[in-house]
PDB file of C-alpha atoms in Angstrom:
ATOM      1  CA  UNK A1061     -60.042  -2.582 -22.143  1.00  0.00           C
ATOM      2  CA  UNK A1062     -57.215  -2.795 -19.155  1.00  0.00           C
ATOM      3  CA  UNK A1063     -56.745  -6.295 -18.610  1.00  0.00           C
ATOM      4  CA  UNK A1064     -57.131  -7.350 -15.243  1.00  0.00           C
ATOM      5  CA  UNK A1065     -55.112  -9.991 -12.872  1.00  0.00           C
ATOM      6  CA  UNK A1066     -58.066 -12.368 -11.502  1.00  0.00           C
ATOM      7  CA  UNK A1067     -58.739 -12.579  -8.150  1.00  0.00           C
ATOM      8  CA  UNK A1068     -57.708 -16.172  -7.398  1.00  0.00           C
ATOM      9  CA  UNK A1069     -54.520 -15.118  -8.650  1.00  0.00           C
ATOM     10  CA  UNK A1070     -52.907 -12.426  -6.648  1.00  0.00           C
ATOM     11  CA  UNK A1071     -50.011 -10.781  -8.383  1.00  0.00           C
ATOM     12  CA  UNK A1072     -46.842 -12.743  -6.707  1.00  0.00           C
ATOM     13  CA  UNK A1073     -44.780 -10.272  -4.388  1.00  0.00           C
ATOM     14  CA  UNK A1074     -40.928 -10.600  -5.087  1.00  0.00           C
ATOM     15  CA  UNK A1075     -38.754 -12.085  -2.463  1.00  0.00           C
ATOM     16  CA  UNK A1076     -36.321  -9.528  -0.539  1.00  0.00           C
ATOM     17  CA  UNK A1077     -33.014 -11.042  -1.239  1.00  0.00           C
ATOM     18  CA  UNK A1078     -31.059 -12.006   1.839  1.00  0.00           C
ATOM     19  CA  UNK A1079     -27.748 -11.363   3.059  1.00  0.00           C
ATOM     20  CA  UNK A1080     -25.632 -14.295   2.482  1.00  0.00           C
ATOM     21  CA  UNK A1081     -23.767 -15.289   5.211  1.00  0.00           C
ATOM     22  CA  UNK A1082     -19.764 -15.839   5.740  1.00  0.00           C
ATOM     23  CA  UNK A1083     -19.317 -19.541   4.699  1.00  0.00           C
ATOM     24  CA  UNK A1084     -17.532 -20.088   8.131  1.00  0.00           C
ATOM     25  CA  UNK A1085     -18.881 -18.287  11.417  1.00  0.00           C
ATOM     26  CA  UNK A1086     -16.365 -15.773  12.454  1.00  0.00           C
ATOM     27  CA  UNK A1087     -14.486 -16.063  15.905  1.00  0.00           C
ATOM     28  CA  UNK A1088     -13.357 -13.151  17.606  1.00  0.00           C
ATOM     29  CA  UNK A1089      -9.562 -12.207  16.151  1.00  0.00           C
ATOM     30  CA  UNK A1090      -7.251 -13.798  18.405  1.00  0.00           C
ATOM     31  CA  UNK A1091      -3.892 -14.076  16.674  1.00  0.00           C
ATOM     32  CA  UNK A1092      -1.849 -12.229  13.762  1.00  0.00           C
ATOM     33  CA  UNK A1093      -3.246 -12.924  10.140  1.00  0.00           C
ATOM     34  CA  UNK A1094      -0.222 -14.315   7.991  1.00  0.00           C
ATOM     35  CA  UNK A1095      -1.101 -12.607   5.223  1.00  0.00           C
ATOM     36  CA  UNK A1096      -1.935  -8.423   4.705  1.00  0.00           C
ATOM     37  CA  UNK A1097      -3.961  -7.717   1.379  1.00  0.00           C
ATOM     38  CA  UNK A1098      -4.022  -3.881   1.165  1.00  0.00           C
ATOM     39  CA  UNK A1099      -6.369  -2.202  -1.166  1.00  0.00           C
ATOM     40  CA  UNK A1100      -4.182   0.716  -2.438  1.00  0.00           C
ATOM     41  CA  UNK A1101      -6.355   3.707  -3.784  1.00  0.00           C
ATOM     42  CA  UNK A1102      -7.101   5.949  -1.051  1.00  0.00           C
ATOM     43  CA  UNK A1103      -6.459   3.320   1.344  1.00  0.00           C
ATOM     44  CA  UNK A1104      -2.509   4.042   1.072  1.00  0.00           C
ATOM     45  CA  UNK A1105      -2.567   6.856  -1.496  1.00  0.00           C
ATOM     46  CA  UNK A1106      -3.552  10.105  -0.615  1.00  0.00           C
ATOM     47  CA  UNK A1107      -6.034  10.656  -3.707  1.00  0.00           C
ATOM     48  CA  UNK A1108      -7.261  14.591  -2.525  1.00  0.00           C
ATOM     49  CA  UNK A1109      -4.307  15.828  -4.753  1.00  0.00           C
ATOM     50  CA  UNK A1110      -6.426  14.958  -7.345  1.00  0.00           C
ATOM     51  CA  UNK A1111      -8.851  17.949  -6.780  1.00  0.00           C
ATOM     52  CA  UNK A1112      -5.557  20.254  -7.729  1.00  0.00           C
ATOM     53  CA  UNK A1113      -5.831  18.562 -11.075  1.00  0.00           C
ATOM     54  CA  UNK A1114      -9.640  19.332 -11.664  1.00  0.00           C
ATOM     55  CA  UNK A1115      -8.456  22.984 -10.755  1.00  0.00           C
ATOM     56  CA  UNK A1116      -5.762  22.859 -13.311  1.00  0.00           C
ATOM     57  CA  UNK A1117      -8.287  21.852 -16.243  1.00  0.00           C
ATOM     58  CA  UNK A1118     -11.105  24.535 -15.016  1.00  0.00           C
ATOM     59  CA  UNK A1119     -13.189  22.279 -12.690  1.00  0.00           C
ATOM     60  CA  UNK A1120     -14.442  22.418  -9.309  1.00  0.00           C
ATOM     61  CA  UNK A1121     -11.891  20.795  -6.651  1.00  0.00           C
ATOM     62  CA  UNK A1122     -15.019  18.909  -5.096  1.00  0.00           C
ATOM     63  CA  UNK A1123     -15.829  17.124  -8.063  1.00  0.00           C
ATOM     64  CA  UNK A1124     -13.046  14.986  -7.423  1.00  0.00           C
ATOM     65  CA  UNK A1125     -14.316  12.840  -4.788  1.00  0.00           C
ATOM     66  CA  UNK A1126     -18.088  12.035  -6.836  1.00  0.00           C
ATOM     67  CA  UNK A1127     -16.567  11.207 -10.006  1.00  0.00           C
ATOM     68  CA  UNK A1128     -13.818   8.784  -8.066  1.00  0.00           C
ATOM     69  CA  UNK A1129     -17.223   7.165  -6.115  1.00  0.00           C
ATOM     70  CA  UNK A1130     -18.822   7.062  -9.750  1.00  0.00           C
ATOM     71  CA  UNK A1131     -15.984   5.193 -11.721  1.00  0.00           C
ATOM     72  CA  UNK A1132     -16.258   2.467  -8.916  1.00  0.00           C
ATOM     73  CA  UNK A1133     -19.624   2.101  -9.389  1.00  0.00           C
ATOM     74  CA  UNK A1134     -19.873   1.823 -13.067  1.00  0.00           C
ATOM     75  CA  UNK A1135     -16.701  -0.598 -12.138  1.00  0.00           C
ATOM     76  CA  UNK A1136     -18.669  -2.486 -10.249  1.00  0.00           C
ATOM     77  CA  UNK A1137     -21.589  -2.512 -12.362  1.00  0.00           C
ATOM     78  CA  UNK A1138     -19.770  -4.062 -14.992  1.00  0.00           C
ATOM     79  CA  UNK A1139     -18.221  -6.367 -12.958  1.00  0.00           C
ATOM     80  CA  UNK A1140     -21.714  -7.968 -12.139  1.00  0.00           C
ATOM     81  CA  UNK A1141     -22.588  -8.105 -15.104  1.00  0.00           C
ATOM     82  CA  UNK A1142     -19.758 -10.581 -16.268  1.00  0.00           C
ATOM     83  CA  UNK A1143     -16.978  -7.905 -17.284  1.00  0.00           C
ATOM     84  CA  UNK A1144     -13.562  -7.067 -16.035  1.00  0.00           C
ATOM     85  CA  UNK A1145     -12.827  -3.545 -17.339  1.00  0.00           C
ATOM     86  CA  UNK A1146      -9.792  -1.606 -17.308  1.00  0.00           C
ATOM     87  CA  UNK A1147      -9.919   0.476 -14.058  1.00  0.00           C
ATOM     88  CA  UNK A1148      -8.052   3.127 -16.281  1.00  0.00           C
ATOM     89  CA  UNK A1149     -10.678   3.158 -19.228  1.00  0.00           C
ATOM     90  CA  UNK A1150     -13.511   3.141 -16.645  1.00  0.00           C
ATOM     91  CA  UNK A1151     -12.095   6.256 -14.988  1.00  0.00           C
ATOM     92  CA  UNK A1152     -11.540   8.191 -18.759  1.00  0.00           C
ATOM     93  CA  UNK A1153     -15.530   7.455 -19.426  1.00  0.00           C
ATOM     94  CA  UNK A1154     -16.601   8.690 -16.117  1.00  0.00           C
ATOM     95  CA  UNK A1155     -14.210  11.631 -16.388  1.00  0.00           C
ATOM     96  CA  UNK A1156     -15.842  12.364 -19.983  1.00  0.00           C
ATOM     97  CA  UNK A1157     -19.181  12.813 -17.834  1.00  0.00           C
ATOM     98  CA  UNK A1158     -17.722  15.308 -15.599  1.00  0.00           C
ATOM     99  CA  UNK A1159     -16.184  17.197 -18.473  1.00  0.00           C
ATOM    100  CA  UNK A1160     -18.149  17.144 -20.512  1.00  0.00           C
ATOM    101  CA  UNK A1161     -18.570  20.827 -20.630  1.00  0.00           C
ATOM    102  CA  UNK A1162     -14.850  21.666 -21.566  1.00  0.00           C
ATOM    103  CA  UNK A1163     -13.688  22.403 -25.032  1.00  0.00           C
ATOM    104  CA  UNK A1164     -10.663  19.688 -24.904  1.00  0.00           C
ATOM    105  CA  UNK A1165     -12.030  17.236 -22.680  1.00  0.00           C
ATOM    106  CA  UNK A1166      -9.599  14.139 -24.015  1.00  0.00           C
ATOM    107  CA  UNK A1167      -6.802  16.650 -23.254  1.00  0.00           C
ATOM    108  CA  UNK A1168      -8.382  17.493 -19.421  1.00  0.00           C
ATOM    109  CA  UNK A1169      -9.078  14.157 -19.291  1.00  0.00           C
ATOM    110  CA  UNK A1170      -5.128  13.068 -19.578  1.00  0.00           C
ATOM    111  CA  UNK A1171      -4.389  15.748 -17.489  1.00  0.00           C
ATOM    112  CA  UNK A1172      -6.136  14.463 -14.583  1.00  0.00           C
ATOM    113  CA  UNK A1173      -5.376  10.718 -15.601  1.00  0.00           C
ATOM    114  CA  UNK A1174      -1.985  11.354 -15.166  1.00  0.00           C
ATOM    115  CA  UNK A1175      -2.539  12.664 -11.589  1.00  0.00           C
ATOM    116  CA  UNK A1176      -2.665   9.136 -10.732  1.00  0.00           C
ATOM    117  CA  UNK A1177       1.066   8.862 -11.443  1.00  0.00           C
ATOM    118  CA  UNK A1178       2.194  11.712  -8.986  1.00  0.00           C
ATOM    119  CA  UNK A1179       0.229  10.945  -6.081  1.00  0.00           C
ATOM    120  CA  UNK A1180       1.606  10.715  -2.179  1.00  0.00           C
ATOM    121  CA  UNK A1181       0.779   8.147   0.223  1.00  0.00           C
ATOM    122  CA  UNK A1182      -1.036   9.436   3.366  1.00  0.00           C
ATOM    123  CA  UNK A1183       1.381  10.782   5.812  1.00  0.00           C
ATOM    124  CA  UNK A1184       0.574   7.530   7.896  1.00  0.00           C
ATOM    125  CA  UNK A1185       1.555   5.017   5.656  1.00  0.00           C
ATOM    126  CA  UNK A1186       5.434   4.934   5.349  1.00  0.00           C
ATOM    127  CA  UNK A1187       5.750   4.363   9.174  1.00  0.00           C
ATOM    128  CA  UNK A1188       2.999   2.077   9.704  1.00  0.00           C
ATOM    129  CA  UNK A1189       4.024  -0.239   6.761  1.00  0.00           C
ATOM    130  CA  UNK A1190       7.416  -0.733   8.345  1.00  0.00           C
ATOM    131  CA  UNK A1191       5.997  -1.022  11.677  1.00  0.00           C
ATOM    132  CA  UNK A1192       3.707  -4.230  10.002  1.00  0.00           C
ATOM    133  CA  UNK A1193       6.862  -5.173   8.122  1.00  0.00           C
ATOM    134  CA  UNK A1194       8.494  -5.328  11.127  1.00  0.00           C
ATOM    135  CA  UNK A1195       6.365  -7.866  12.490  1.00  0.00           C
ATOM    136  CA  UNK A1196       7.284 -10.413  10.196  1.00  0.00           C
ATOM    137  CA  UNK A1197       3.857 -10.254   8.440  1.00  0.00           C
ATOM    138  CA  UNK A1198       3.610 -11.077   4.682  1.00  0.00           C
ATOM    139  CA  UNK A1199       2.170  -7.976   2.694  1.00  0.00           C
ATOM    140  CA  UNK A1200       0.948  -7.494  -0.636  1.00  0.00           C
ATOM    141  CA  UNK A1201      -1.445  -5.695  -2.419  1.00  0.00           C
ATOM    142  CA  UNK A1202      -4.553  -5.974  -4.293  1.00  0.00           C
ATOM    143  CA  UNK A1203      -5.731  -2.907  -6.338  1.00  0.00           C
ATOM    144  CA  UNK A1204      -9.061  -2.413  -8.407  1.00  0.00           C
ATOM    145  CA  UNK A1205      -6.393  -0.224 -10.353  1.00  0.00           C
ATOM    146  CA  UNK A1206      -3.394  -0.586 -12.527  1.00  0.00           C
ATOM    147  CA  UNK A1207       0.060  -2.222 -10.362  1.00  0.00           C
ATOM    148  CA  UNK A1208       1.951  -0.239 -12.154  1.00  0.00           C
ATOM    149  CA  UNK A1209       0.673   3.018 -10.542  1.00  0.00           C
ATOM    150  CA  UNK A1210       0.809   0.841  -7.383  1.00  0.00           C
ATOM    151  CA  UNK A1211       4.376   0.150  -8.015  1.00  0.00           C
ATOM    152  CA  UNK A1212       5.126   4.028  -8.737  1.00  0.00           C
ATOM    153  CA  UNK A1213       3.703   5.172  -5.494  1.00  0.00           C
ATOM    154  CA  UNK A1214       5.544   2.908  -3.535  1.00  0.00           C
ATOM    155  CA  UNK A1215       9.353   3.310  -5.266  1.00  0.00           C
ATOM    156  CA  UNK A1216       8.340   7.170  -4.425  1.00  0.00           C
ATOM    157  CA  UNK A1217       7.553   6.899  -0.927  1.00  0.00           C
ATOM    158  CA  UNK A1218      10.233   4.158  -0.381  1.00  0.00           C
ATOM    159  CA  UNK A1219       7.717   1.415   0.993  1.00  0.00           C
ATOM    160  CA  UNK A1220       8.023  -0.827  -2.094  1.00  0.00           C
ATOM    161  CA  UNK A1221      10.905  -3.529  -0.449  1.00  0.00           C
ATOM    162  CA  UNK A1222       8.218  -3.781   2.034  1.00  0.00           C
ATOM    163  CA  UNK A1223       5.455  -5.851  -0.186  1.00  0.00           C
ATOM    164  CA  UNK A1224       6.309  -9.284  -1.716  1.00  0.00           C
ATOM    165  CA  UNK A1225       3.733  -8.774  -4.042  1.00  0.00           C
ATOM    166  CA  UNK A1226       1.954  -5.807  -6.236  1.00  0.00           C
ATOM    167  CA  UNK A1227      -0.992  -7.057  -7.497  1.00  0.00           C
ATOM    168  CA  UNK A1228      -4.196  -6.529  -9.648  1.00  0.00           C
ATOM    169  CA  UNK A1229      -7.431  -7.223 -10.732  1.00  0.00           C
ATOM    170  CA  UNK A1230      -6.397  -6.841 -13.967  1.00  0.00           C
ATOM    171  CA  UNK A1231      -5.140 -10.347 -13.934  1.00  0.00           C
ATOM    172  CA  UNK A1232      -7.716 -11.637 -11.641  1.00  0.00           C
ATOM    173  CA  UNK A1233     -11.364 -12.953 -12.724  1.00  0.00           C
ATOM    174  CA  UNK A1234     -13.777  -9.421 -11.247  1.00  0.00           C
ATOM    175  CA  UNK A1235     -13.023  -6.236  -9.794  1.00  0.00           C
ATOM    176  CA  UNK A1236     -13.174  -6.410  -5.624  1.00  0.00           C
ATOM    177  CA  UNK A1237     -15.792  -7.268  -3.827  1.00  0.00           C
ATOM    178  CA  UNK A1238     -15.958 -10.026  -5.988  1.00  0.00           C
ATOM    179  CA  UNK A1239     -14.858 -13.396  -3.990  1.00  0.00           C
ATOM    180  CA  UNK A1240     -13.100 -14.193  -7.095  1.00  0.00           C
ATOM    181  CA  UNK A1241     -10.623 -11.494  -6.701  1.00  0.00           C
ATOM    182  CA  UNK A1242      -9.445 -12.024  -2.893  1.00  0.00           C
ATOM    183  CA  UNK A1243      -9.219 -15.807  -4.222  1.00  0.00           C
ATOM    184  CA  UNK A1244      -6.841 -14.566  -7.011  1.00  0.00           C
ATOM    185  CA  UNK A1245      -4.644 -12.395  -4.375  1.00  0.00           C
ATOM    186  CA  UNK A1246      -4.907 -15.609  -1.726  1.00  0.00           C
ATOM    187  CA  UNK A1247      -3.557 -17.895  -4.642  1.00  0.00           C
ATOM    188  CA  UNK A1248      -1.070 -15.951  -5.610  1.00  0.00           C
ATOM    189  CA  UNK A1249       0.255 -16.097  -1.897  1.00  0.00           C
ATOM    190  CA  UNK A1250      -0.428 -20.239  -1.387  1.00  0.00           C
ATOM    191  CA  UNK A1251      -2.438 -19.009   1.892  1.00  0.00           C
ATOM    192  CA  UNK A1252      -5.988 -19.672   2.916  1.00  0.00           C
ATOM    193  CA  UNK A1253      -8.693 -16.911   3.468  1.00  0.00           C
ATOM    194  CA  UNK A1254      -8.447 -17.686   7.555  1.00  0.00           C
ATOM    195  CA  UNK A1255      -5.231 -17.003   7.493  1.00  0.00           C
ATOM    196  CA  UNK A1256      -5.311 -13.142   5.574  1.00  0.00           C
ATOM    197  CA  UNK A1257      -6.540  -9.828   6.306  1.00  0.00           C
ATOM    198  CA  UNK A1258      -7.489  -6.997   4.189  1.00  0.00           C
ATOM    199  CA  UNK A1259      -6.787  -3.855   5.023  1.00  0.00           C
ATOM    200  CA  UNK A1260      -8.687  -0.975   3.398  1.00  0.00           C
ATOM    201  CA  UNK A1261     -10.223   2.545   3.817  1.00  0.00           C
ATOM    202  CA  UNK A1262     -13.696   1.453   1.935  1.00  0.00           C
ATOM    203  CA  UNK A1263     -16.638  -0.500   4.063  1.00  0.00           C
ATOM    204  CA  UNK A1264     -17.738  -2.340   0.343  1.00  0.00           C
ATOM    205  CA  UNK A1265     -14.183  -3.869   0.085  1.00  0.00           C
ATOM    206  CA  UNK A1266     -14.071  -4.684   3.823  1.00  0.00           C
ATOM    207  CA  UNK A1267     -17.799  -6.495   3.074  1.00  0.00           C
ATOM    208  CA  UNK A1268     -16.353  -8.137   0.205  1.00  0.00           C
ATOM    209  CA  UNK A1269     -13.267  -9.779   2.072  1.00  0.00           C
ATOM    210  CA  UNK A1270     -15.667 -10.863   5.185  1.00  0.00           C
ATOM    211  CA  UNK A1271     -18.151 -12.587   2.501  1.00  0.00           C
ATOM    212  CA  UNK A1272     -15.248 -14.451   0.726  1.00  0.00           C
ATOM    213  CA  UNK A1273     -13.665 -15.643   3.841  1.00  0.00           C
ATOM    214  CA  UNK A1274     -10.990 -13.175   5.295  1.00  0.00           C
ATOM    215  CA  UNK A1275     -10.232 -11.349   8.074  1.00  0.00           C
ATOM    216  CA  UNK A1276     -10.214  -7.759   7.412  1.00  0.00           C
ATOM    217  CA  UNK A1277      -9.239  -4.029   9.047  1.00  0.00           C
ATOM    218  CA  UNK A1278     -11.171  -0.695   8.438  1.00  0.00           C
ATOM    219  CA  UNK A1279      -8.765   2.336   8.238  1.00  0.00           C
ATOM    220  CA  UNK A1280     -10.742   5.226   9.301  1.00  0.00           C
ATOM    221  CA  UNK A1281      -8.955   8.274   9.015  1.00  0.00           C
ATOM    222  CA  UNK A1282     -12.555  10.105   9.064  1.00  0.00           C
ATOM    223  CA  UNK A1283     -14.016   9.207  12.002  1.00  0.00           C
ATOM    224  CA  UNK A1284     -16.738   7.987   9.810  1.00  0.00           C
ATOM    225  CA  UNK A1285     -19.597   5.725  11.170  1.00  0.00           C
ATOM    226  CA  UNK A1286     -19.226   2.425   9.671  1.00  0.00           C
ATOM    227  CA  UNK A1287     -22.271   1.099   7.608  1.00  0.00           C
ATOM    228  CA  UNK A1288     -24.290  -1.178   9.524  1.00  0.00           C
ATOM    229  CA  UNK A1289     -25.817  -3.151   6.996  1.00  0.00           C
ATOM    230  CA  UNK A1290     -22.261  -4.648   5.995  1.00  0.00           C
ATOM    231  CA  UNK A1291     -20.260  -7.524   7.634  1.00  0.00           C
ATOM    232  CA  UNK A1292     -18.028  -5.757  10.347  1.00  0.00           C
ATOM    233  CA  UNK A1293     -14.371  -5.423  10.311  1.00  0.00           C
ATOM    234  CA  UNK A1294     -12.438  -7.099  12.882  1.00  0.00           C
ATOM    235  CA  UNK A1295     -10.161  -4.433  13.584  1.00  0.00           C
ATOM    236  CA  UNK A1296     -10.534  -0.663  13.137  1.00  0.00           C
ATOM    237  CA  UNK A1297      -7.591   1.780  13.494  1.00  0.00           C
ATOM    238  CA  UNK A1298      -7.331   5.299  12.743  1.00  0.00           C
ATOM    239  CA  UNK A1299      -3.862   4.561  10.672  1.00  0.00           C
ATOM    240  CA  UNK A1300      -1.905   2.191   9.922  1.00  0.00           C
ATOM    241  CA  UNK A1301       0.764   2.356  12.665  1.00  0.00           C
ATOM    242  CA  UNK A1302      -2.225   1.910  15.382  1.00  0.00           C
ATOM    243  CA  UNK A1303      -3.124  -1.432  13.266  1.00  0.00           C
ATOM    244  CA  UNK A1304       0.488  -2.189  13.962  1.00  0.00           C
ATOM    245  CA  UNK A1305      -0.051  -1.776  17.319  1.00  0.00           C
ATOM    246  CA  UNK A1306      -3.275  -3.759  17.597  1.00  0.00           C
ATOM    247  CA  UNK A1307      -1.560  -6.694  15.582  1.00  0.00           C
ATOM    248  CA  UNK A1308       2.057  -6.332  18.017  1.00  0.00           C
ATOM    249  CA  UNK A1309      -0.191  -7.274  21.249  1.00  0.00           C
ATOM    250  CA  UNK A1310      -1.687 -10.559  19.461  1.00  0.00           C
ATOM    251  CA  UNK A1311       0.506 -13.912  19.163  1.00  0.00           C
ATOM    252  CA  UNK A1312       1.663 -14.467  15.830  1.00  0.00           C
ATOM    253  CA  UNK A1313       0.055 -17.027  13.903  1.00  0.00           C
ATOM    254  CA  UNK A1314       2.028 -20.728  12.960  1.00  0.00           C
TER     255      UNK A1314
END
């Protein structure tokens, strides 16, 4: 016989989670952050070089782009559930999905791996960092991936004298958007979360930033509609020199 729930006890309905809010109301952006945290993968590195890779191991160019959005979210998934993976062993088990059909696939797997270490920065980047540079704001990085392939894309485009820092999650507590990370880049730099900004291609790590207390700067090279159920950036540019220019017509910060 089925059981049955009784009648004076309704099944209980579960409660919609809500959106937790910034722990200090945002003003509108008035002066210069001190501090620029740039996420680096596809935010300064021009990551569709990758698809020439897939190509090279007998794979579809546009598989590229869904196995990059499916290592970040098994990344993340790990990440709330109390991990901190390697961003590079992440990305081989995702790329074993993909491949799955090849005959060699630790061998296309490399191959693609080391993609990583030969990619460009978008042809924006170069000027626009010295342009930032130039306005006597502090930059650094903070990358969901290795600083070492950070470091290697910015000796190659000649950008890397511009950042005092190069750093990593690898070293911090989580994977971004976790507020533990931006805490990790913020200590790092002695500077409170008022007084940075991240600057990044992805609406997630521009949510994360907002909900741990930063400023932060949506580069949309797209023309993409940003998502409306996450926290607003405070500046949008199409590329980095136009953030430059944004930042140049605000008074610096003391």
């Amino acid at each position: 016989m089925t059981p049955t729930t009784p009648a004076s006890q309704p099944p209980t309905a579960l409660a919609r989670p809500e959106c937790p809010e910034p722990p200090e109301p945002f003003t509108p952006l008035e002066r210069r952050p001190r501090l620029l945290v740039f996420d680096v993968n596809e935010t300064l590195s021009d990551m569709t070089h990758l698809g020439d890779r897939f190509v090279e191991v007998g794979v579809a160019p546009y598989l590229a782009a869904p196995w990059f959005a499916g290592l970040l979210r098994d990344g993340f998934a790990l990440t709330v559930t109390g991990h901190n993976p390697s961003f590079a062993d992440v990305a081989r088990a995702t790329l074993h999905t993909v491949l799955h059909g090849k005959a060699n696939v630790d061998a296309a797997s490399r191959h693609v791996m080391a993609g990583f270490l030969q990619l460009p920065l978008h042809d924006d980047v170069r000027d626009g960092i010295r342009a930032l540079a130039a306005l006597e704001l502090r930059l650094v990085t903070l990358s969901n991936g290795s600083a070492d392939v950070a470091e290697g894309l910015f000796e190659r485009g000649g950008i890397r004298e511009s950042f005092e820092g190069v750093f990593s999650v690898e070293d911090a507590p989580a994977w971004k958007p976790a507020a533990s990370a931006y805490r990790y880049a913020l200590g790092k730099c002695d500077v409170d979360a008022d007084e940075a900004m991240l600057v990044a291609v992805h609406p997630w790590d521009v949510h994360g930033a907002k909900a741990a207390g930063l400023r932060a700067a949506w580069i949309n090279r797209t023309g993409a509609p940003y998502p409306d159920t996450m926290y607003a950036a405070d500046l949008v540019a199409p590329s980095l020199p136009h953030l430059a220019a944004q930042l140049e017509t605000m008074p610096a910060d003391v």
